mmCIF file of N, CA and C in Angstrom:
data_model
loop_
_atom_site.group_PDB
_atom_site.id
_atom_site.type_symbol
_atom_site.label_atom_id
_atom_site.label_comp_id
_atom_site.label_asym_id
_atom_site.label_seq_id
_atom_site.Cartn_x
_atom_site.Cartn_y
_atom_site.Cartn_z
ATOM 1 N N MET A 1 0.842 -1.176 0.000
ATOM 2 C CA MET A 1 0.000 0.000 0.000
ATOM 3 C C MET A 1 0.886 1.237 0.000
ATOM 4 N N ALA A 2 0.543 2.191 -0.822
ATOM 5 C CA ALA A 2 1.325 3.417 -0.931
ATOM 6 C C ALA A 2 1.090 4.298 0.278
ATOM 7 N N SER A 3 2.143 4.932 0.710
ATOM 8 C CA SER A 3 2.051 5.830 1.853
ATOM 9 C C SER A 3 1.847 7.257 1.357
ATOM 10 N N VAL A 4 1.005 7.984 2.045
ATOM 11 C CA VAL A 4 0.728 9.370 1.684
ATOM 12 C C VAL A 4 1.289 10.257 2.793
ATOM 13 N N ASN A 5 2.088 11.223 2.401
ATOM 14 C CA ASN A 5 2.685 12.141 3.364
ATOM 15 C C ASN A 5 1.811 13.386 3.462
ATOM 16 N N VAL A 6 0.979 13.414 4.486
ATOM 17 C CA VAL A 6 0.085 14.554 4.692
ATOM 18 C C VAL A 6 0.453 15.196 6.021
ATOM 19 N N GLN A 7 0.768 16.479 5.964
ATOM 20 C CA GLN A 7 1.083 17.186 7.198
ATOM 21 C C GLN A 7 -0.195 17.695 7.837
ATOM 22 N N HIS A 8 -0.210 17.659 9.124
ATOM 23 C CA HIS A 8 -1.347 18.155 9.885
ATOM 24 C C HIS A 8 -1.411 19.676 9.739
ATOM 25 N N PRO A 9 -2.615 20.242 9.587
ATOM 26 C CA PRO A 9 -2.745 21.697 9.429
ATOM 27 C C PRO A 9 -2.108 22.500 10.561
ATOM 28 N N VAL A 10 -2.128 21.979 11.781
ATOM 29 C CA VAL A 10 -1.510 22.689 12.903
ATOM 30 C C VAL A 10 -0.003 22.755 12.713
ATOM 31 N N ALA A 11 0.599 21.661 12.230
ATOM 32 C CA ALA A 11 2.044 21.652 11.978
ATOM 33 C C ALA A 11 2.402 22.641 10.884
ATOM 34 N N ILE A 12 1.573 22.720 9.856
ATOM 35 C CA ILE A 12 1.810 23.679 8.768
ATOM 36 C C ILE A 12 1.705 25.099 9.306
ATOM 37 N N GLY A 13 0.714 25.354 10.128
ATOM 38 C CA GLY A 13 0.531 26.686 10.712
ATOM 39 C C GLY A 13 1.694 27.097 11.596
ATOM 40 N N ARG A 14 2.198 26.163 12.401
ATOM 41 C CA ARG A 14 3.347 26.453 13.264
ATOM 42 C C ARG A 14 4.588 26.736 12.435
ATOM 43 N N ARG A 15 4.788 25.935 11.410
ATOM 44 C CA ARG A 15 5.948 26.127 10.537
ATOM 45 C C ARG A 15 5.861 27.489 9.848
ATOM 46 N N ARG A 16 4.694 27.809 9.329
ATOM 47 C CA ARG A 16 4.485 29.096 8.660
ATOM 48 C C ARG A 16 4.776 30.242 9.629
ATOM 49 N N LEU A 17 4.227 30.165 10.827
ATOM 50 C CA LEU A 17 4.442 31.203 11.822
ATOM 51 C C LEU A 17 5.916 31.327 12.187
ATOM 52 N N THR A 18 6.596 30.210 12.342
ATOM 53 C CA THR A 18 8.019 30.225 12.673
ATOM 54 C C THR A 18 8.836 30.876 11.567
ATOM 55 N N VAL A 19 8.567 30.504 10.332
ATOM 56 C CA VAL A 19 9.305 31.063 9.193
ATOM 57 C C VAL A 19 9.053 32.562 9.076
ATOM 58 N N LEU A 20 7.802 32.981 9.182
ATOM 59 C CA LEU A 20 7.474 34.401 9.051
ATOM 60 C C LEU A 20 8.017 35.212 10.229
ATOM 61 N N ALA A 21 8.000 34.643 11.422
ATOM 62 C CA ALA A 21 8.568 35.340 12.577
ATOM 63 C C ALA A 21 10.080 35.499 12.414
ATOM 64 N N ALA A 22 10.734 34.456 11.922
ATOM 65 C CA ALA A 22 12.177 34.549 11.685
ATOM 66 C C ALA A 22 12.476 35.601 10.616
ATOM 67 N N ALA A 23 11.671 35.637 9.575
ATOM 68 C CA ALA A 23 11.854 36.650 8.524
ATOM 69 C C ALA A 23 11.673 38.049 9.101
ATOM 70 N N ALA A 24 10.711 38.209 9.984
ATOM 71 C CA ALA A 24 10.474 39.515 10.603
ATOM 72 C C ALA A 24 11.676 39.949 11.437
ATOM 73 N N VAL A 25 12.218 39.032 12.212
ATOM 74 C CA VAL A 25 13.386 39.351 13.038
ATOM 75 C C VAL A 25 14.576 39.727 12.150
ATOM 76 N N VAL A 26 14.806 38.956 11.104
ATOM 77 C CA VAL A 26 15.926 39.235 10.205
ATOM 78 C C VAL A 26 15.723 40.567 9.489
ATOM 79 N N ALA A 27 14.535 40.817 8.980
ATOM 80 C CA ALA A 27 14.266 42.065 8.254
ATOM 81 C C ALA A 27 14.416 43.277 9.171
ATOM 82 N N VAL A 28 13.913 43.187 10.382
ATOM 83 C CA VAL A 28 14.042 44.303 11.327
ATOM 84 C C VAL A 28 15.512 44.529 11.672
ATOM 85 N N ALA A 29 16.243 43.461 11.927
ATOM 86 C CA ALA A 29 17.663 43.604 12.270
ATOM 87 C C ALA A 29 18.451 44.222 11.115
ATOM 88 N N LEU A 30 18.190 43.755 9.906
ATOM 89 C CA LEU A 30 18.894 44.315 8.749
ATOM 90 C C LEU A 30 18.488 45.767 8.503
ATOM 91 N N ASN A 31 17.225 46.089 8.685
ATOM 92 C CA ASN A 31 16.801 47.476 8.514
ATOM 93 C C ASN A 31 17.397 48.379 9.585
ATOM 94 N N TYR A 32 17.618 47.849 10.761
ATOM 95 C CA TYR A 32 18.312 48.611 11.804
ATOM 96 C C TYR A 32 19.726 48.948 11.339
ATOM 97 N N LEU A 33 20.387 47.966 10.744
ATOM 98 C CA LEU A 33 21.738 48.204 10.224
ATOM 99 C C LEU A 33 21.720 49.206 9.069
ATOM 100 N N VAL A 34 20.708 49.130 8.225
ATOM 101 C CA VAL A 34 20.575 50.101 7.130
ATOM 102 C C VAL A 34 20.401 51.505 7.708
ATOM 103 N N ALA A 35 19.566 51.638 8.725
ATOM 104 C CA ALA A 35 19.356 52.949 9.345
ATOM 105 C C ALA A 35 20.664 53.481 9.934
ATOM 106 N N LEU A 36 21.393 52.622 10.621
ATOM 107 C CA LEU A 36 22.695 53.035 11.166
ATOM 108 C C LEU A 36 23.645 53.451 10.049
ATOM 109 N N GLY A 37 23.640 52.691 8.965
ATOM 110 C CA GLY A 37 24.499 53.007 7.833
ATOM 111 C C GLY A 37 24.128 54.334 7.192
ATOM 112 N N ALA A 38 22.833 54.588 7.048
ATOM 113 C CA ALA A 38 22.389 55.850 6.450
ATOM 114 C C ALA A 38 22.824 57.033 7.315
ATOM 115 N N VAL A 39 22.710 56.896 8.622
ATOM 116 C CA VAL A 39 23.149 57.963 9.527
ATOM 117 C C VAL A 39 24.667 58.127 9.437
ATOM 118 N N ALA A 40 25.384 57.015 9.381
ATOM 119 C CA ALA A 40 26.844 57.086 9.261
ATOM 120 C C ALA A 40 27.267 57.766 7.960
ATOM 121 N N LEU A 41 26.449 57.628 6.927
ATOM 122 C CA LEU A 41 26.757 58.235 5.630
ATOM 123 C C LEU A 41 26.258 59.680 5.506
ATOM 124 N N GLY A 42 25.604 60.184 6.557
ATOM 125 C CA GLY A 42 25.226 61.584 6.535
ATOM 126 C C GLY A 42 23.768 61.902 6.755
ATOM 127 N N ALA A 43 22.902 60.909 6.828
ATOM 128 C CA ALA A 43 21.499 61.199 7.124
ATOM 129 C C ALA A 43 21.405 61.725 8.550
ATOM 130 N N ASP A 44 20.523 62.670 8.754
ATOM 131 C CA ASP A 44 20.339 63.247 10.086
ATOM 132 C C ASP A 44 19.743 62.189 11.008
ATOM 133 N N GLU A 45 20.345 62.020 12.172
ATOM 134 C CA GLU A 45 19.852 60.980 13.092
ATOM 135 C C GLU A 45 18.481 61.318 13.664
ATOM 136 N N SER A 46 18.030 62.546 13.500
ATOM 137 C CA SER A 46 16.687 62.906 13.968
ATOM 138 C C SER A 46 15.623 62.699 12.881
ATOM 139 N N PHE A 47 16.022 62.196 11.734
ATOM 140 C CA PHE A 47 15.066 61.878 10.663
ATOM 141 C C PHE A 47 14.237 60.689 11.128
ATOM 142 N N ARG A 48 12.988 60.939 11.500
ATOM 143 C CA ARG A 48 12.143 59.931 12.163
ATOM 144 C C ARG A 48 11.979 58.614 11.405
ATOM 145 N N PRO A 49 11.791 58.615 10.085
ATOM 146 C CA PRO A 49 11.590 57.323 9.427
ATOM 147 C C PRO A 49 12.769 56.347 9.574
ATOM 148 N N LEU A 50 13.931 56.846 9.942
ATOM 149 C CA LEU A 50 15.075 55.949 10.165
ATOM 150 C C LEU A 50 15.219 55.550 11.626
ATOM 151 N N THR A 51 14.210 55.842 12.443
ATOM 152 C CA THR A 51 14.253 55.428 13.844
ATOM 153 C C THR A 51 13.426 54.158 14.031
ATOM 154 N N ALA A 52 13.846 53.350 14.971
ATOM 155 C CA ALA A 52 13.196 52.048 15.195
ATOM 156 C C ALA A 52 11.688 52.144 15.437
ATOM 157 N N PRO A 53 11.193 53.106 16.214
ATOM 158 C CA PRO A 53 9.739 53.150 16.419
ATOM 159 C C PRO A 53 8.946 53.380 15.133
ATOM 160 N N VAL A 54 9.597 53.891 14.109
ATOM 161 C CA VAL A 54 8.902 54.113 12.843
ATOM 162 C C VAL A 54 9.148 52.956 11.876
ATOM 163 N N PHE A 55 10.414 52.557 11.686
ATOM 164 C CA PHE A 55 10.662 51.552 10.646
ATOM 165 C C PHE A 55 10.270 50.137 11.061
ATOM 166 N N ILE A 56 10.252 49.829 12.337
ATOM 167 C CA ILE A 56 9.870 48.464 12.739
ATOM 168 C C ILE A 56 8.416 48.161 12.361
ATOM 169 N N PRO A 57 7.447 49.010 12.740
ATOM 170 C CA PRO A 57 6.073 48.699 12.320
ATOM 171 C C PRO A 57 5.912 48.661 10.799
ATOM 172 N N PHE A 58 6.573 49.577 10.098
ATOM 173 C CA PHE A 58 6.463 49.570 8.636
ATOM 174 C C PHE A 58 7.076 48.300 8.042
ATOM 175 N N THR A 59 8.159 47.812 8.619
ATOM 176 C CA THR A 59 8.768 46.558 8.161
ATOM 177 C C THR A 59 7.795 45.405 8.353
ATOM 178 N N LEU A 60 7.177 45.337 9.527
ATOM 179 C CA LEU A 60 6.245 44.244 9.829
ATOM 180 C C LEU A 60 4.985 44.336 8.969
ATOM 181 N N ILE A 61 4.481 45.542 8.761
ATOM 182 C CA ILE A 61 3.308 45.727 7.901
ATOM 183 C C ILE A 61 3.637 45.313 6.472
ATOM 184 N N GLY A 62 4.810 45.704 5.999
ATOM 185 C CA GLY A 62 5.236 45.319 4.648
ATOM 186 C C GLY A 62 5.340 43.816 4.480
ATOM 187 N N LEU A 63 5.911 43.145 5.481
ATOM 188 C CA LEU A 63 6.011 41.684 5.421
ATOM 189 C C LEU A 63 4.632 41.033 5.398
ATOM 190 N N ALA A 64 3.736 41.511 6.248
ATOM 191 C CA ALA A 64 2.396 40.926 6.312
ATOM 192 C C ALA A 64 1.611 41.183 5.028
ATOM 193 N N ALA A 65 1.672 42.408 4.527
ATOM 194 C CA ALA A 65 0.957 42.741 3.291
ATOM 195 C C ALA A 65 1.528 41.948 2.115
ATOM 196 N N GLY A 66 2.837 41.829 2.091
ATOM 197 C CA GLY A 66 3.470 41.058 1.021
ATOM 198 C C GLY A 66 3.055 39.598 1.055
ATOM 199 N N PHE A 67 2.974 39.034 2.245
ATOM 200 C CA PHE A 67 2.578 37.630 2.357
ATOM 201 C C PHE A 67 1.125 37.442 1.919
ATOM 202 N N ALA A 68 0.272 38.384 2.283
ATOM 203 C CA ALA A 68 -1.134 38.304 1.846
ATOM 204 C C ALA A 68 -1.216 38.348 0.323
ATOM 205 N N GLY A 69 -0.462 39.257 -0.273
ATOM 206 C CA GLY A 69 -0.444 39.342 -1.736
ATOM 207 C C GLY A 69 0.127 38.093 -2.371
ATOM 208 N N TRP A 70 1.199 37.574 -1.807
ATOM 209 C CA TRP A 70 1.840 36.357 -2.310
ATOM 210 C C TRP A 70 0.836 35.203 -2.299
ATOM 211 N N ARG A 71 0.163 35.020 -1.162
ATOM 212 C CA ARG A 71 -0.819 33.926 -1.043
ATOM 213 C C ARG A 71 -1.945 34.087 -2.058
ATOM 214 N N THR A 72 -2.392 35.307 -2.244
ATOM 215 C CA THR A 72 -3.478 35.560 -3.193
ATOM 216 C C THR A 72 -3.051 35.181 -4.607
ATOM 217 N N VAL A 73 -1.855 35.590 -4.996
ATOM 218 C CA VAL A 73 -1.366 35.275 -6.345
ATOM 219 C C VAL A 73 -1.208 33.770 -6.516
ATOM 220 N N VAL A 74 -0.606 33.116 -5.530
ATOM 221 C CA VAL A 74 -0.378 31.667 -5.639
ATOM 222 C C VAL A 74 -1.699 30.918 -5.748
ATOM 223 N N ARG A 75 -2.688 31.344 -5.012
ATOM 224 C CA ARG A 75 -3.977 30.639 -5.012
ATOM 225 C C ARG A 75 -4.832 30.931 -6.241
ATOM 226 N N ARG A 76 -4.699 32.121 -6.809
ATOM 227 C CA ARG A 76 -5.627 32.521 -7.876
ATOM 228 C C ARG A 76 -5.028 32.524 -9.274
ATOM 229 N N SER A 77 -3.724 32.489 -9.373
ATOM 230 C CA SER A 77 -3.105 32.568 -10.694
ATOM 231 C C SER A 77 -2.906 31.174 -11.286
ATOM 232 N N ALA A 78 -3.116 31.079 -12.584
ATOM 233 C CA ALA A 78 -2.862 29.816 -13.269
ATOM 234 C C ALA A 78 -1.354 29.550 -13.349
ATOM 235 N N ARG A 79 -0.569 30.619 -13.379
ATOM 236 C CA ARG A 79 0.895 30.512 -13.442
ATOM 237 C C ARG A 79 1.505 31.431 -12.382
ATOM 238 N N PRO A 80 1.423 31.029 -11.109
ATOM 239 C CA PRO A 80 1.853 31.933 -10.037
ATOM 240 C C PRO A 80 3.336 32.295 -10.094
ATOM 241 N N ALA A 81 4.189 31.361 -10.445
ATOM 242 C CA ALA A 81 5.621 31.676 -10.487
ATOM 243 C C ALA A 81 5.906 32.764 -11.512
ATOM 244 N N ALA A 82 5.303 32.653 -12.669
ATOM 245 C CA ALA A 82 5.493 33.671 -13.714
ATOM 246 C C ALA A 82 4.910 35.007 -13.268
ATOM 247 N N ALA A 83 3.753 34.972 -12.653
ATOM 248 C CA ALA A 83 3.125 36.211 -12.186
ATOM 249 C C ALA A 83 3.983 36.885 -11.123
ATOM 250 N N LEU A 84 4.516 36.107 -10.193
ATOM 251 C CA LEU A 84 5.328 36.677 -9.125
ATOM 252 C C LEU A 84 6.663 37.216 -9.634
ATOM 253 N N ARG A 85 7.211 36.593 -10.687
ATOM 254 C CA ARG A 85 8.461 37.106 -11.275
ATOM 255 C C ARG A 85 8.269 38.523 -11.804
ATOM 256 N N VAL A 86 7.066 38.857 -12.195
ATOM 257 C CA VAL A 86 6.761 40.211 -12.670
ATOM 258 C C VAL A 86 6.300 41.090 -11.506
ATOM 259 N N LEU A 87 5.392 40.581 -10.692
ATOM 260 C CA LEU A 87 4.791 41.391 -9.636
ATOM 261 C C LEU A 87 5.770 41.835 -8.554
ATOM 262 N N VAL A 88 6.662 40.962 -8.139
ATOM 263 C CA VAL A 88 7.566 41.320 -7.034
ATOM 264 C C VAL A 88 8.407 42.551 -7.377
ATOM 265 N N PRO A 89 9.105 42.576 -8.518
ATOM 266 C CA PRO A 89 9.866 43.799 -8.806
ATOM 267 C C PRO A 89 8.983 45.021 -9.057
ATOM 268 N N VAL A 90 7.823 44.825 -9.664
ATOM 269 C CA VAL A 90 6.922 45.961 -9.916
ATOM 270 C C VAL A 90 6.446 46.551 -8.586
ATOM 271 N N VAL A 91 6.030 45.697 -7.668
ATOM 272 C CA VAL A 91 5.563 46.181 -6.369
ATOM 273 C C VAL A 91 6.717 46.829 -5.599
ATOM 274 N N LEU A 92 7.911 46.272 -5.696
ATOM 275 C CA LEU A 92 9.064 46.871 -5.035
ATOM 276 C C LEU A 92 9.293 48.299 -5.544
ATOM 277 N N VAL A 93 9.287 48.472 -6.844
ATOM 278 C CA VAL A 93 9.489 49.813 -7.417
ATOM 279 C C VAL A 93 8.350 50.748 -7.012
ATOM 280 N N LEU A 94 7.113 50.265 -7.087
ATOM 281 C CA LEU A 94 5.974 51.102 -6.691
ATOM 282 C C LEU A 94 6.033 51.494 -5.215
ATOM 283 N N SER A 95 6.569 50.620 -4.382
ATOM 284 C CA SER A 95 6.659 50.916 -2.951
ATOM 285 C C SER A 95 7.608 52.075 -2.664
ATOM 286 N N MET A 96 8.445 52.399 -3.622
ATOM 287 C CA MET A 96 9.410 53.487 -3.428
ATOM 288 C C MET A 96 8.858 54.854 -3.840
ATOM 289 N N ILE A 97 7.692 54.874 -4.448
ATOM 290 C CA ILE A 97 7.111 56.162 -4.869
ATOM 291 C C ILE A 97 6.928 57.124 -3.695
ATOM 292 N N PRO A 98 6.397 56.672 -2.544
ATOM 293 C CA PRO A 98 6.297 57.612 -1.421
ATOM 294 C C PRO A 98 7.655 58.167 -0.983
ATOM 295 N N ASP A 99 8.692 57.358 -1.063
ATOM 296 C CA ASP A 99 10.031 57.838 -0.700
ATOM 297 C C ASP A 99 10.495 58.917 -1.671
ATOM 298 N N LEU A 100 10.231 58.702 -2.951
ATOM 299 C CA LEU A 100 10.611 59.705 -3.952
ATOM 300 C C LEU A 100 9.805 60.989 -3.777
ATOM 301 N N LEU A 101 8.538 60.854 -3.423
ATOM 302 C CA LEU A 101 7.725 62.037 -3.137
ATOM 303 C C LEU A 101 8.256 62.777 -1.906
ATOM 304 N N LEU A 102 8.688 62.022 -0.923
ATOM 305 C CA LEU A 102 9.297 62.613 0.264
ATOM 306 C C LEU A 102 10.547 63.392 -0.124
ATOM 307 N N LEU A 103 11.381 62.821 -0.960
ATOM 308 C CA LEU A 103 12.603 63.505 -1.400
ATOM 309 C C LEU A 103 12.259 64.789 -2.158
ATOM 310 N N ALA A 104 11.231 64.728 -2.983
ATOM 311 C CA ALA A 104 10.853 65.896 -3.787
ATOM 312 C C ALA A 104 10.218 67.002 -2.948
ATOM 313 N N THR A 105 9.420 66.614 -1.954
ATOM 314 C CA THR A 105 8.673 67.615 -1.188
ATOM 315 C C THR A 105 9.286 67.921 0.171
ATOM 316 N N LYS A 106 10.086 66.992 0.683
ATOM 317 C CA LYS A 106 10.714 67.140 2.010
ATOM 318 C C LYS A 106 9.675 67.468 3.093
ATOM 319 N N PHE A 107 8.547 66.769 3.041
ATOM 320 C CA PHE A 107 7.470 67.040 3.994
ATOM 321 C C PHE A 107 7.759 66.520 5.394
ATOM 322 N N ILE A 108 8.844 65.768 5.559
ATOM 323 C CA ILE A 108 9.293 65.341 6.887
ATOM 324 C C ILE A 108 10.588 66.103 7.178
ATOM 325 N N PRO A 109 10.698 66.695 8.365
ATOM 326 C CA PRO A 109 11.915 67.443 8.688
ATOM 327 C C PRO A 109 13.177 66.575 8.574
ATOM 328 N N ASP A 110 14.263 67.200 8.186
ATOM 329 C CA ASP A 110 15.584 66.577 8.083
ATOM 330 C C ASP A 110 15.698 65.571 6.940
ATOM 331 N N THR A 111 14.812 65.669 5.956
ATOM 332 C CA THR A 111 14.881 64.799 4.783
ATOM 333 C C THR A 111 16.112 65.156 3.967
ATOM 334 N N SER A 112 16.822 64.132 3.523
ATOM 335 C CA SER A 112 17.977 64.329 2.642
ATOM 336 C C SER A 112 18.025 63.162 1.658
ATOM 337 N N GLY A 113 18.837 63.294 0.653
ATOM 338 C CA GLY A 113 19.004 62.213 -0.309
ATOM 339 C C GLY A 113 19.515 60.941 0.350
ATOM 340 N N THR A 114 20.441 61.091 1.278
ATOM 341 C CA THR A 114 20.992 59.928 1.980
ATOM 342 C C THR A 114 19.917 59.242 2.821
ATOM 343 N N ALA A 115 19.107 60.029 3.494
ATOM 344 C CA ALA A 115 18.041 59.455 4.323
ATOM 345 C C ALA A 115 17.041 58.693 3.461
ATOM 346 N N VAL A 116 16.645 59.299 2.347
ATOM 347 C CA VAL A 116 15.673 58.645 1.463
ATOM 348 C C VAL A 116 16.293 57.414 0.808
ATOM 349 N N ALA A 117 17.553 57.474 0.450
ATOM 350 C CA ALA A 117 18.225 56.291 -0.105
ATOM 351 C C ALA A 117 18.209 55.157 0.921
ATOM 352 N N GLY A 118 18.406 55.493 2.186
ATOM 353 C CA GLY A 118 18.324 54.486 3.246
ATOM 354 C C GLY A 118 16.941 53.857 3.314
ATOM 355 N N LEU A 119 15.912 54.703 3.240
ATOM 356 C CA LEU A 119 14.542 54.178 3.252
ATOM 357 C C LEU A 119 14.293 53.255 2.062
ATOM 358 N N MET A 120 14.753 53.683 0.888
ATOM 359 C CA MET A 120 14.541 52.872 -0.314
ATOM 360 C C MET A 120 15.280 51.543 -0.207
ATOM 361 N N PHE A 121 16.465 51.580 0.370
ATOM 362 C CA PHE A 121 17.212 50.333 0.542
ATOM 363 C C PHE A 121 16.503 49.410 1.526
ATOM 364 N N MET A 122 15.803 49.983 2.497
ATOM 365 C CA MET A 122 15.024 49.162 3.429
ATOM 366 C C MET A 122 13.955 48.365 2.687
ATOM 367 N N HIS A 123 13.366 48.948 1.647
ATOM 368 C CA HIS A 123 12.373 48.221 0.843
ATOM 369 C C HIS A 123 13.031 47.009 0.177
ATOM 370 N N VAL A 124 14.224 47.206 -0.330
ATOM 371 C CA VAL A 124 14.952 46.111 -0.976
ATOM 372 C C VAL A 124 15.272 45.020 0.040
ATOM 373 N N VAL A 125 15.690 45.422 1.231
ATOM 374 C CA VAL A 125 16.002 44.458 2.298
ATOM 375 C C VAL A 125 14.776 43.617 2.631
ATOM 376 N N VAL A 126 13.648 44.265 2.833
ATOM 377 C CA VAL A 126 12.425 43.531 3.194
ATOM 378 C C VAL A 126 12.064 42.553 2.073
ATOM 379 N N THR A 127 12.159 42.989 0.839
ATOM 380 C CA THR A 127 11.847 42.113 -0.286
ATOM 381 C C THR A 127 12.807 40.934 -0.342
ATOM 382 N N ALA A 128 14.089 41.203 -0.139
ATOM 383 C CA ALA A 128 15.104 40.139 -0.201
ATOM 384 C C ALA A 128 14.919 39.111 0.911
ATOM 385 N N VAL A 129 14.430 39.535 2.050
ATOM 386 C CA VAL A 129 14.158 38.602 3.153
ATOM 387 C C VAL A 129 12.817 37.914 2.945
ATOM 388 N N ALA A 130 11.836 38.660 2.479
ATOM 389 C CA ALA A 130 10.467 38.153 2.392
ATOM 390 C C ALA A 130 10.290 37.069 1.338
ATOM 391 N N VAL A 131 10.821 37.281 0.157
ATOM 392 C CA VAL A 131 10.549 36.332 -0.937
ATOM 393 C C VAL A 131 10.972 34.907 -0.587
ATOM 394 N N PRO A 132 12.197 34.688 -0.095
ATOM 395 C CA PRO A 132 12.534 33.298 0.289
ATOM 396 C C PRO A 132 11.647 32.767 1.422
ATOM 397 N N ALA A 133 11.288 33.647 2.369
ATOM 398 C CA ALA A 133 10.423 33.203 3.462
ATOM 399 C C ALA A 133 9.036 32.829 2.946
ATOM 400 N N TYR A 134 8.514 33.626 2.008
ATOM 401 C CA TYR A 134 7.200 33.320 1.449
ATOM 402 C C TYR A 134 7.236 32.000 0.683
ATOM 403 N N ARG A 135 8.327 31.742 0.016
ATOM 404 C CA ARG A 135 8.437 30.463 -0.735
ATOM 405 C C ARG A 135 8.341 29.277 0.220
ATOM 406 N N VAL A 136 8.935 29.416 1.395
ATOM 407 C CA VAL A 136 8.914 28.329 2.380
ATOM 408 C C VAL A 136 7.578 28.288 3.119
ATOM 409 N N ALA A 137 7.071 29.457 3.512
ATOM 410 C CA ALA A 137 5.889 29.523 4.377
ATOM 411 C C ALA A 137 4.563 29.508 3.609
ATOM 412 N N GLY A 138 4.598 29.954 2.373
ATOM 413 C CA GLY A 138 3.352 30.131 1.632
ATOM 414 C C GLY A 138 2.812 28.853 1.050
ATOM 415 N N PRO A 139 1.646 28.965 0.442
ATOM 416 C CA PRO A 139 1.099 27.805 -0.242
ATOM 417 C C PRO A 139 2.026 27.391 -1.393
ATOM 418 N N LYS A 140 2.079 26.135 -1.662
ATOM 419 C CA LYS A 140 2.976 25.619 -2.706
ATOM 420 C C LYS A 140 2.460 25.992 -4.075
ATOM 421 N N MET A 141 3.402 26.339 -4.947
ATOM 422 C CA MET A 141 3.056 26.720 -6.329
ATOM 423 C C MET A 141 2.995 25.492 -7.202
#
């Protein structure tokens, strides 16, 4: 008789939570280093978006929103891998529009090119951490 390898839904949920929590810790830690680097390169240390109370929630929100989008694409697309190869970079670039608007308008005090470059690099960091985590934690393609 053939054996079927079926994982219990609770085990899948725990694994998913563990992977996503680890991704969150890694993304926050790396974004902390990016913020330190941006300040070391000349961004004003009082620029709020580069402070932990601001970037940590945005990092976590980005990870959660990205995972929701990833799951939606995988579940609804006939060719999820192909769709994600296009969507991930497009969404990454679109996510930087507010940063570019910030640079153009300087609506937050102490905005500089270095500070905004740091913010934009944080988007890349979150994406670089999130995509492998989503592949492991998300529904199978």
